[in-house]
Amino acid sequence: MPKKINFQGKSLVSITDLSKLDIIQVLKIADELKKEPQPHLLDGYVMGSCFFEPSTRTRLSFETAMQRLGGRVIGFAEAGTTSGKKGETLYDTIKMVSGYTDVVVMRHPLEGAARRATEASDKPILNGGDGANQHPTQTLLDLFTIKECQKKLQGITVAMVGDLKYGRTVHSLAEALRHFGARLYFVAPESLQMPNSICEELKTQGIKFSLHENIDSIINKVDILYMTRIQAERFPDKMEYEKVKNIYVLTPRMLDKAKPNMRVMHPLPRVNEIETGVDNTPHAYYFEQAKNGLYVRQALLGLVLGKL
Ligand code: CP
């Protein structure tokens, strides 16, 4: 039996903050919570929900997770309603919120913002996405979902498609999959390929990966096709976005060549990179994926508050 890891009081800023054993433990607890809800686990605790950037799934699933465990939530969904509008710094804002709460979940458009928040807070900070950098709680729900639909994590083949340069979800996921001997296919136009820093790290770890420009060349090889949105908001030059915005559109026809058990995942929101017709195929798994965020985030809240 692996030693039980103590998460109490710890922040989660990057997926690299977690070891393989940590990840396995979070997924196991999330699975238990999915099967057996614990409506009073966090009675009396308060979560700060600080979203400086838009979100549907991350914010609402964290807030639901806290409330379904018996806890309460304060916070904001839009930075313009806070005293940041009057010039208050991120440091001061987080210091205040951590004084009112037991755990703080945050999303911010700037890379490194969550790490900075840990310096201001004496409560755990859970990073719900910092710019193009990291989205570790998304990665945990992605791993949970892969394990759920493929019945294993070890040795799976995963294609990541779309905006791999600015996509924080794929940065975190690629870094996590190195623990599980995955074979990775990175499908992107040259200008949006996976950053060199991550490719070099994968090479050092002996993880096999290859770079591709179209989905057709890899779709028959993979267990998971992980689609992502080309993110208009991350492009410094809007003309560059216009050139690539419709580069990948997954259609039901393209799935004819896929393995029967191949599943399509997407962190969502989608724009037009998955045709709605795909939703009705047995390959679609992105809505189940988003729902799993609830259980994984319940597990994280319970762990960092020392109740699991
Ligand atoms: N996957 C994800 O982060 O979605 P939201 O932007 O809606 O939170």
mmCIF file of C-alpha atoms and ligand atoms in Angstrom:
data_model
loop_
_atom_site.group_PDB
_atom_site.id
_atom_site.type_symbol
_atom_site.label_atom_id
_atom_site.label_comp_id
_atom_site.label_asym_id
_atom_site.label_seq_id
_atom_site.Cartn_x
_atom_site.Cartn_y
_atom_site.Cartn_z
ATOM 1 C CA MET A 1 0.000 0.000 0.000
ATOM 2 C CA PRO A 2 1.498 3.412 -0.948
ATOM 3 C CA LYS A 3 1.859 5.833 1.955
ATOM 4 C CA LYS A 4 -1.109 8.209 2.243
ATOM 5 C CA ILE A 5 0.016 11.679 1.203
ATOM 6 C CA ASN A 6 -0.849 14.658 3.366
ATOM 7 C CA PHE A 7 -2.228 17.519 1.290
ATOM 8 C CA GLN A 8 -3.497 19.605 4.192
ATOM 9 C CA GLY A 9 -2.723 23.300 3.758
ATOM 10 C CA LYS A 10 -0.949 22.801 0.436
ATOM 11 C CA SER A 11 -1.507 24.953 -2.665
ATOM 12 C CA LEU A 12 -1.808 23.587 -6.186
ATOM 13 C CA VAL A 13 -0.256 26.016 -8.667
ATOM 14 C CA SER A 14 1.299 23.706 -11.260
ATOM 15 C CA ILE A 15 0.679 20.043 -12.065
ATOM 16 C CA THR A 16 4.410 19.586 -11.424
ATOM 17 C CA ASP A 17 3.660 20.312 -7.735
ATOM 18 C CA LEU A 18 2.198 16.778 -7.616
ATOM 19 C CA SER A 19 4.033 13.463 -7.774
ATOM 20 C CA LYS A 20 2.606 10.433 -9.559
ATOM 21 C CA LEU A 21 1.453 9.062 -6.194
ATOM 22 C CA ASP A 22 -0.257 12.361 -5.336
ATOM 23 C CA ILE A 23 -2.139 12.270 -8.637
ATOM 24 C CA ILE A 24 -3.210 8.662 -8.147
ATOM 25 C CA GLN A 25 -4.477 9.512 -4.673
ATOM 26 C CA VAL A 26 -6.565 12.467 -5.887
ATOM 27 C CA LEU A 27 -8.115 10.343 -8.641
ATOM 28 C CA LYS A 28 -8.936 7.528 -6.221
ATOM 29 C CA ILE A 29 -10.667 9.912 -3.806
ATOM 30 C CA ALA A 30 -12.554 11.590 -6.664
ATOM 31 C CA ASP A 31 -13.792 8.164 -7.727
ATOM 32 C CA GLU A 32 -14.993 7.437 -4.187
ATOM 33 C CA LEU A 33 -16.790 10.799 -4.033
ATOM 34 C CA LYS A 34 -18.451 10.154 -7.390
ATOM 35 C CA LYS A 35 -19.810 6.865 -6.041
ATOM 36 C CA GLU A 36 -20.592 8.075 -2.532
ATOM 37 C CA PRO A 37 -21.307 11.796 -1.976
ATOM 38 C CA GLN A 38 -20.281 13.336 1.363
ATOM 39 C CA PRO A 39 -22.742 16.198 1.910
ATOM 40 C CA HIS A 40 -21.330 17.308 5.300
ATOM 41 C CA LEU A 41 -17.582 16.829 4.821
ATOM 42 C CA LEU A 42 -16.825 20.577 4.699
ATOM 43 C CA ASP A 43 -19.558 21.927 6.968
ATOM 44 C CA GLY A 44 -18.445 25.300 8.335
ATOM 45 C CA TYR A 45 -15.663 25.897 5.783
ATOM 46 C CA VAL A 46 -15.650 28.822 3.332
ATOM 47 C CA MET A 47 -14.061 28.901 -0.131
ATOM 48 C CA GLY A 48 -12.953 32.150 -1.812
ATOM 49 C CA SER A 49 -13.709 32.078 -5.532
ATOM 50 C CA CYS A 50 -11.616 34.758 -7.287
ATOM 51 C CA PHE A 51 -12.084 34.805 -11.050
ATOM 52 C CA PHE A 52 -10.203 37.646 -12.742
ATOM 53 C CA GLU A 53 -10.888 36.006 -16.142
ATOM 54 C CA PRO A 54 -14.098 34.462 -17.557
ATOM 55 C CA SER A 55 -14.993 30.877 -16.717
ATOM 56 C CA THR A 56 -18.034 28.622 -16.805
ATOM 57 C CA ARG A 57 -16.847 25.130 -15.841
ATOM 58 C CA THR A 58 -13.949 25.808 -13.492
ATOM 59 C CA ARG A 59 -15.750 28.397 -11.392
ATOM 60 C CA LEU A 60 -19.144 26.719 -11.279
ATOM 61 C CA SER A 61 -17.797 23.216 -10.665
ATOM 62 C CA PHE A 62 -15.544 24.441 -7.832
ATOM 63 C CA GLU A 63 -18.424 26.391 -6.289
ATOM 64 C CA THR A 64 -20.797 23.438 -6.659
ATOM 65 C CA ALA A 65 -18.153 21.079 -5.287
ATOM 66 C CA MET A 66 -17.787 23.211 -2.150
ATOM 67 C CA GLN A 67 -21.540 23.570 -1.648
ATOM 68 C CA ARG A 68 -22.240 19.873 -2.226
ATOM 69 C CA LEU A 69 -19.695 19.094 0.509
ATOM 70 C CA GLY A 70 -21.572 21.369 2.909
ATOM 71 C CA GLY A 71 -19.236 24.376 2.611
ATOM 72 C CA ARG A 72 -19.989 27.944 1.580
ATOM 73 C CA VAL A 73 -18.586 30.226 -1.099
ATOM 74 C CA ILE A 74 -17.751 33.930 -1.364
ATOM 75 C CA GLY A 75 -16.064 35.633 -4.268
ATOM 76 C CA PHE A 76 -16.350 37.316 -7.626
ATOM 77 C CA ALA A 77 -16.690 36.224 -11.230
ATOM 78 C CA GLU A 78 -15.478 39.450 -12.734
ATOM 79 C CA ALA A 79 -12.472 41.526 -11.632
ATOM 80 C CA GLY A 80 -14.242 44.753 -12.597
ATOM 81 C CA THR A 81 -16.493 44.459 -9.543
ATOM 82 C CA THR A 82 -13.557 44.426 -7.092
ATOM 83 C CA SER A 83 -11.297 47.110 -5.672
ATOM 84 C CA GLY A 84 -8.735 46.032 -8.269
ATOM 85 C CA LYS A 85 -10.691 48.529 -10.374
ATOM 86 C CA LYS A 86 -9.428 51.230 -7.955
ATOM 87 C CA GLY A 87 -5.837 50.046 -8.289
ATOM 88 C CA GLU A 88 -5.574 47.409 -5.561
ATOM 89 C CA THR A 89 -2.863 44.846 -6.331
ATOM 90 C CA LEU A 90 -3.396 41.117 -6.780
ATOM 91 C CA TYR A 91 -1.256 40.572 -3.671
ATOM 92 C CA ASP A 92 -3.518 42.745 -1.494
ATOM 93 C CA THR A 93 -6.730 41.316 -2.943
ATOM 94 C CA ILE A 94 -5.661 37.728 -2.242
ATOM 95 C CA LYS A 95 -4.390 38.666 1.224
ATOM 96 C CA MET A 96 -7.861 40.009 2.053
ATOM 97 C CA VAL A 97 -9.769 37.046 0.614
ATOM 98 C CA SER A 98 -7.529 34.541 2.388
ATOM 99 C CA GLY A 99 -8.300 36.358 5.644
ATOM 100 C CA TYR A 100 -12.020 35.712 5.132
ATOM 101 C CA THR A 101 -11.836 32.116 3.887
ATOM 102 C CA ASP A 102 -10.248 28.672 4.372
ATOM 103 C CA VAL A 103 -9.184 28.017 0.762
ATOM 104 C CA VAL A 104 -8.913 30.245 -2.320
ATOM 105 C CA VAL A 105 -9.598 29.206 -5.908
ATOM 106 C CA MET A 106 -8.423 31.688 -8.512
ATOM 107 C CA ARG A 107 -8.117 32.287 -12.230
ATOM 108 C CA HIS A 108 -6.077 35.132 -13.668
ATOM 109 C CA PRO A 109 -4.989 36.181 -17.182
ATOM 110 C CA LEU A 110 -1.332 36.562 -16.179
ATOM 111 C CA GLU A 111 1.136 33.676 -16.075
ATOM 112 C CA GLY A 112 2.578 33.345 -12.587
ATOM 113 C CA ALA A 113 -0.393 35.033 -10.865
ATOM 114 C CA ALA A 114 -1.281 31.935 -8.824
ATOM 115 C CA ARG A 115 2.316 31.527 -7.640
ATOM 116 C CA ARG A 116 2.294 35.210 -6.614
ATOM 117 C CA ALA A 117 -0.977 34.638 -4.742
ATOM 118 C CA THR A 118 0.644 31.917 -2.620
ATOM 119 C CA GLU A 119 3.016 34.595 -1.285
ATOM 120 C CA ALA A 120 0.037 36.683 -0.101
ATOM 121 C CA SER A 121 -2.073 33.877 1.349
ATOM 122 C CA ASP A 122 -1.744 31.737 4.457
ATOM 123 C CA LYS A 123 -4.505 29.503 3.052
ATOM 124 C CA PRO A 124 -4.184 27.006 0.184
ATOM 125 C CA ILE A 125 -4.398 28.501 -3.315
ATOM 126 C CA LEU A 126 -5.892 26.313 -6.053
ATOM 127 C CA ASN A 127 -4.946 27.563 -9.515
ATOM 128 C CA GLY A 128 -7.931 27.573 -11.872
ATOM 129 C CA GLY A 129 -5.753 28.735 -14.766
ATOM 130 C CA ASP A 130 -3.060 31.419 -15.034
ATOM 131 C CA GLY A 131 -2.747 32.871 -18.534
ATOM 132 C CA ALA A 132 -1.172 30.434 -21.009
ATOM 133 C CA ASN A 133 0.753 28.720 -18.237
ATOM 134 C CA GLN A 134 -1.000 26.012 -16.194
ATOM 135 C CA HIS A 135 -4.448 24.593 -15.409
ATOM 136 C CA PRO A 136 -3.647 21.782 -12.973
ATOM 137 C CA THR A 137 -7.170 21.035 -11.732
ATOM 138 C CA GLN A 138 -8.288 20.614 -15.355
ATOM 139 C CA THR A 139 -5.469 18.111 -15.817
ATOM 140 C CA LEU A 140 -6.610 16.090 -12.826
ATOM 141 C CA LEU A 141 -10.147 15.899 -14.207
ATOM 142 C CA ASP A 142 -8.702 15.018 -17.625
ATOM 143 C CA LEU A 143 -6.705 12.140 -16.120
ATOM 144 C CA PHE A 144 -9.749 10.997 -14.152
ATOM 145 C CA THR A 145 -11.782 11.017 -17.375
ATOM 146 C CA ILE A 146 -9.128 9.155 -19.385
ATOM 147 C CA LYS A 147 -8.971 6.484 -16.710
ATOM 148 C CA GLU A 148 -12.771 6.283 -16.607
ATOM 149 C CA CYS A 149 -13.259 5.862 -20.362
ATOM 150 C CA GLN A 150 -10.134 3.794 -21.172
ATOM 151 C CA LYS A 151 -10.051 1.782 -17.904
ATOM 152 C CA LYS A 152 -6.347 2.590 -17.555
ATOM 153 C CA LEU A 153 -3.887 5.489 -17.563
ATOM 154 C CA GLN A 154 -0.634 3.659 -18.210
ATOM 155 C CA GLY A 155 0.575 3.463 -21.813
ATOM 156 C CA ILE A 156 -2.270 5.284 -23.540
ATOM 157 C CA THR A 157 -1.893 7.166 -26.824
ATOM 158 C CA VAL A 158 -3.113 10.763 -26.821
ATOM 159 C CA ALA A 159 -3.284 13.329 -29.619
ATOM 160 C CA MET A 160 -3.482 16.966 -28.539
ATOM 161 C CA VAL A 161 -4.913 19.159 -31.274
ATOM 162 C CA GLY A 162 -5.162 22.919 -31.827
ATOM 163 C CA ASP A 163 -3.583 25.720 -29.832
ATOM 164 C CA LEU A 164 -0.711 23.924 -28.138
ATOM 165 C CA LYS A 165 1.365 27.094 -27.812
ATOM 166 C CA TYR A 166 -1.001 29.117 -25.623
ATOM 167 C CA GLY A 167 -3.126 26.224 -24.300
ATOM 168 C CA ARG A 168 -2.589 25.875 -20.555
ATOM 169 C CA THR A 169 -4.679 22.686 -20.434
ATOM 170 C CA VAL A 170 -2.381 20.848 -22.844
ATOM 171 C CA HIS A 171 0.760 22.157 -21.121
ATOM 172 C CA SER A 172 -0.388 20.713 -17.802
ATOM 173 C CA LEU A 173 -1.719 17.499 -19.356
ATOM 174 C CA ALA A 174 1.481 16.745 -21.301
ATOM 175 C CA GLU A 175 3.508 17.263 -18.132
ATOM 176 C CA ALA A 176 1.245 14.905 -16.167
ATOM 177 C CA LEU A 177 1.120 12.147 -18.788
ATOM 178 C CA ARG A 178 4.899 11.718 -18.575
ATOM 179 C CA HIS A 179 4.228 9.838 -15.314
ATOM 180 C CA PHE A 180 2.140 7.262 -17.161
ATOM 181 C CA GLY A 181 4.292 6.325 -20.154
ATOM 182 C CA ALA A 182 1.936 7.908 -22.676
ATOM 183 C CA ARG A 183 2.640 8.152 -26.407
ATOM 184 C CA LEU A 184 1.834 11.723 -27.462
ATOM 185 C CA TYR A 185 0.959 13.233 -30.854
ATOM 186 C CA PHE A 186 1.000 17.039 -31.047
ATOM 187 C CA VAL A 187 -1.188 18.304 -33.901
ATOM 188 C CA ALA A 188 -0.890 22.043 -34.574
ATOM 189 C CA PRO A 189 0.198 24.514 -37.217
ATOM 190 C CA GLU A 190 3.908 25.303 -36.803
ATOM 191 C CA SER A 191 3.097 28.672 -35.224
ATOM 192 C CA LEU A 192 1.006 27.019 -32.466
ATOM 193 C CA GLN A 193 3.101 23.929 -31.690
ATOM 194 C CA MET A 194 3.899 22.733 -28.174
ATOM 195 C CA PRO A 195 6.532 25.001 -26.554
ATOM 196 C CA ASN A 196 10.125 23.780 -26.810
ATOM 197 C CA SER A 197 10.517 23.861 -23.037
ATOM 198 C CA ILE A 198 7.832 21.157 -22.656
ATOM 199 C CA CYS A 199 9.138 19.089 -25.621
ATOM 200 C CA GLU A 200 12.656 19.148 -24.141
ATOM 201 C CA GLU A 201 11.327 18.045 -20.755
ATOM 202 C CA LEU A 202 9.440 15.140 -22.372
ATOM 203 C CA LYS A 203 12.604 14.096 -24.233
ATOM 204 C CA THR A 204 14.565 14.119 -20.979
ATOM 205 C CA GLN A 205 11.901 11.885 -19.416
ATOM 206 C CA GLY A 206 12.015 9.476 -22.380
ATOM 207 C CA ILE A 207 8.386 10.155 -23.413
ATOM 208 C CA LYS A 208 7.718 9.440 -27.091
ATOM 209 C CA PHE A 209 6.038 12.255 -28.988
ATOM 210 C CA SER A 210 5.819 13.534 -32.562
ATOM 211 C CA LEU A 211 4.669 16.747 -34.249
ATOM 212 C CA HIS A 212 1.924 16.747 -36.920
ATOM 213 C CA GLU A 213 -0.095 19.245 -38.921
ATOM 214 C CA ASN A 214 -3.279 17.296 -39.596
ATOM 215 C CA ILE A 215 -5.670 15.085 -37.687
ATOM 216 C CA ASP A 216 -6.194 12.531 -40.467
ATOM 217 C CA SER A 217 -2.631 11.237 -40.190
ATOM 218 C CA ILE A 218 -3.032 10.207 -36.530
ATOM 219 C CA ILE A 219 -6.723 9.614 -35.843
ATOM 220 C CA ASN A 220 -6.523 5.832 -36.308
ATOM 221 C CA LYS A 221 -3.615 5.545 -33.830
ATOM 222 C CA VAL A 222 -4.964 7.173 -30.693
ATOM 223 C CA ASP A 223 -7.042 6.272 -27.625
ATOM 224 C CA ILE A 224 -7.818 9.924 -26.864
ATOM 225 C CA LEU A 225 -8.242 12.816 -29.296
ATOM 226 C CA TYR A 226 -7.890 15.918 -27.113
ATOM 227 C CA MET A 227 -9.240 18.881 -29.075
ATOM 228 C CA THR A 228 -8.631 22.479 -27.999
ATOM 229 C CA ARG A 229 -9.925 25.882 -29.025
ATOM 230 C CA ILE A 230 -7.751 28.335 -30.914
ATOM 231 C CA GLN A 231 -7.830 31.079 -28.275
ATOM 232 C CA ALA A 232 -8.383 34.508 -29.824
ATOM 233 C CA GLU A 233 -7.700 36.214 -26.494
ATOM 234 C CA ARG A 234 -4.101 34.929 -26.288
ATOM 235 C CA PHE A 235 -2.895 36.183 -29.687
ATOM 236 C CA PRO A 236 -0.863 39.419 -29.565
ATOM 237 C CA ASP A 237 -1.533 39.867 -33.334
ATOM 238 C CA LYS A 238 -5.212 39.394 -34.325
ATOM 239 C CA MET A 239 -4.226 38.886 -38.002
ATOM 240 C CA GLU A 240 -2.307 35.762 -36.926
ATOM 241 C CA TYR A 241 -5.447 34.484 -35.196
ATOM 242 C CA GLU A 242 -7.527 35.053 -38.349
ATOM 243 C CA LYS A 243 -5.094 32.865 -40.341
ATOM 244 C CA VAL A 244 -5.473 29.815 -38.071
ATOM 245 C CA LYS A 245 -8.866 30.162 -36.370
ATOM 246 C CA ASN A 246 -10.630 27.506 -38.475
ATOM 247 C CA ILE A 247 -7.687 25.223 -39.069
ATOM 248 C CA TYR A 248 -9.133 22.163 -37.279
ATOM 249 C CA VAL A 249 -12.795 21.203 -37.406
ATOM 250 C CA LEU A 250 -13.592 17.657 -36.298
ATOM 251 C CA THR A 251 -16.522 16.154 -38.233
ATOM 252 C CA PRO A 252 -18.386 12.856 -37.697
ATOM 253 C CA ARG A 253 -16.970 11.610 -41.025
ATOM 254 C CA MET A 254 -13.390 12.001 -39.785
ATOM 255 C CA LEU A 255 -14.178 9.560 -36.963
ATOM 256 C CA ASP A 256 -14.747 6.663 -39.407
ATOM 257 C CA LYS A 257 -11.056 5.772 -39.126
ATOM 258 C CA ALA A 258 -10.914 5.966 -35.314
ATOM 259 C CA LYS A 259 -10.561 2.920 -33.038
ATOM 260 C CA PRO A 260 -14.001 1.884 -31.670
ATOM 261 C CA ASN A 261 -13.012 2.883 -28.128
ATOM 262 C CA MET A 262 -11.336 6.172 -29.097
ATOM 263 C CA ARG A 263 -12.822 9.063 -27.128
ATOM 264 C CA VAL A 264 -12.862 12.748 -28.045
ATOM 265 C CA MET A 265 -12.108 15.082 -25.153
ATOM 266 C CA HIS A 266 -12.052 18.889 -25.011
ATOM 267 C CA PRO A 267 -11.593 21.141 -21.960
ATOM 268 C CA LEU A 268 -14.352 23.375 -23.428
ATOM 269 C CA PRO A 269 -15.562 25.922 -24.322
ATOM 270 C CA ARG A 270 -15.592 24.917 -27.982
ATOM 271 C CA VAL A 271 -16.153 27.388 -30.769
ATOM 272 C CA ASN A 272 -16.230 25.489 -34.062
ATOM 273 C CA GLU A 273 -13.446 22.896 -33.683
ATOM 274 C CA ILE A 274 -15.904 20.041 -32.979
ATOM 275 C CA GLU A 275 -19.013 19.926 -35.161
ATOM 276 C CA THR A 276 -22.135 19.370 -33.062
ATOM 277 C CA GLY A 277 -22.799 16.185 -35.071
ATOM 278 C CA VAL A 278 -19.857 14.601 -33.213
ATOM 279 C CA ASP A 279 -21.846 14.958 -29.958
ATOM 280 C CA ASN A 280 -24.133 12.139 -31.081
ATOM 281 C CA THR A 281 -21.340 9.657 -31.819
ATOM 282 C CA PRO A 282 -20.069 7.116 -29.259
ATOM 283 C CA HIS A 283 -16.682 8.855 -29.434
ATOM 284 C CA ALA A 284 -17.818 12.103 -27.779
ATOM 285 C CA TYR A 285 -16.816 12.301 -24.101
ATOM 286 C CA TYR A 286 -16.342 16.050 -23.461
ATOM 287 C CA PHE A 287 -19.547 16.637 -21.529
ATOM 288 C CA GLU A 288 -18.836 13.697 -19.187
ATOM 289 C CA GLN A 289 -15.307 15.125 -18.865
ATOM 290 C CA ALA A 290 -16.638 18.524 -17.744
ATOM 291 C CA LYS A 291 -18.969 16.853 -15.227
ATOM 292 C CA ASN A 292 -16.054 14.955 -13.704
ATOM 293 C CA GLY A 293 -14.601 18.317 -12.672
ATOM 294 C CA LEU A 294 -17.081 18.287 -9.808
ATOM 295 C CA TYR A 295 -15.693 15.117 -8.179
ATOM 296 C CA VAL A 296 -12.030 15.946 -8.750
ATOM 297 C CA ARG A 297 -12.487 19.421 -7.287
ATOM 298 C CA GLN A 298 -14.381 17.974 -4.313
ATOM 299 C CA ALA A 299 -11.426 15.661 -3.715
ATOM 300 C CA LEU A 300 -8.965 18.574 -3.867
ATOM 301 C CA LEU A 301 -11.003 20.744 -1.493
ATOM 302 C CA GLY A 302 -11.353 17.896 1.002
ATOM 303 C CA LEU A 303 -7.644 17.104 0.815
ATOM 304 C CA VAL A 304 -6.229 20.623 1.179
ATOM 305 C CA LEU A 305 -8.655 21.297 4.056
ATOM 306 C CA GLY A 306 -7.378 18.171 5.792
ATOM 307 C CA LYS A 307 -10.724 16.343 5.796
ATOM 308 C CA LEU A 308 -9.784 13.415 3.536
HETATM 309 N N1 CP B 1 -12.140 24.061 -19.097
HETATM 310 C C1 CP B 1 -12.267 25.280 -18.565
HETATM 311 O O1 CP B 1 -11.343 25.807 -17.929
HETATM 312 O O2 CP B 1 -13.465 25.878 -18.827
HETATM 313 P P1 CP B 1 -13.892 27.315 -18.295
HETATM 314 O O3 CP B 1 -13.004 28.330 -19.002
HETATM 315 O O4 CP B 1 -15.332 27.466 -18.657
HETATM 316 O O5 CP B 1 -13.639 27.348 -16.816
#
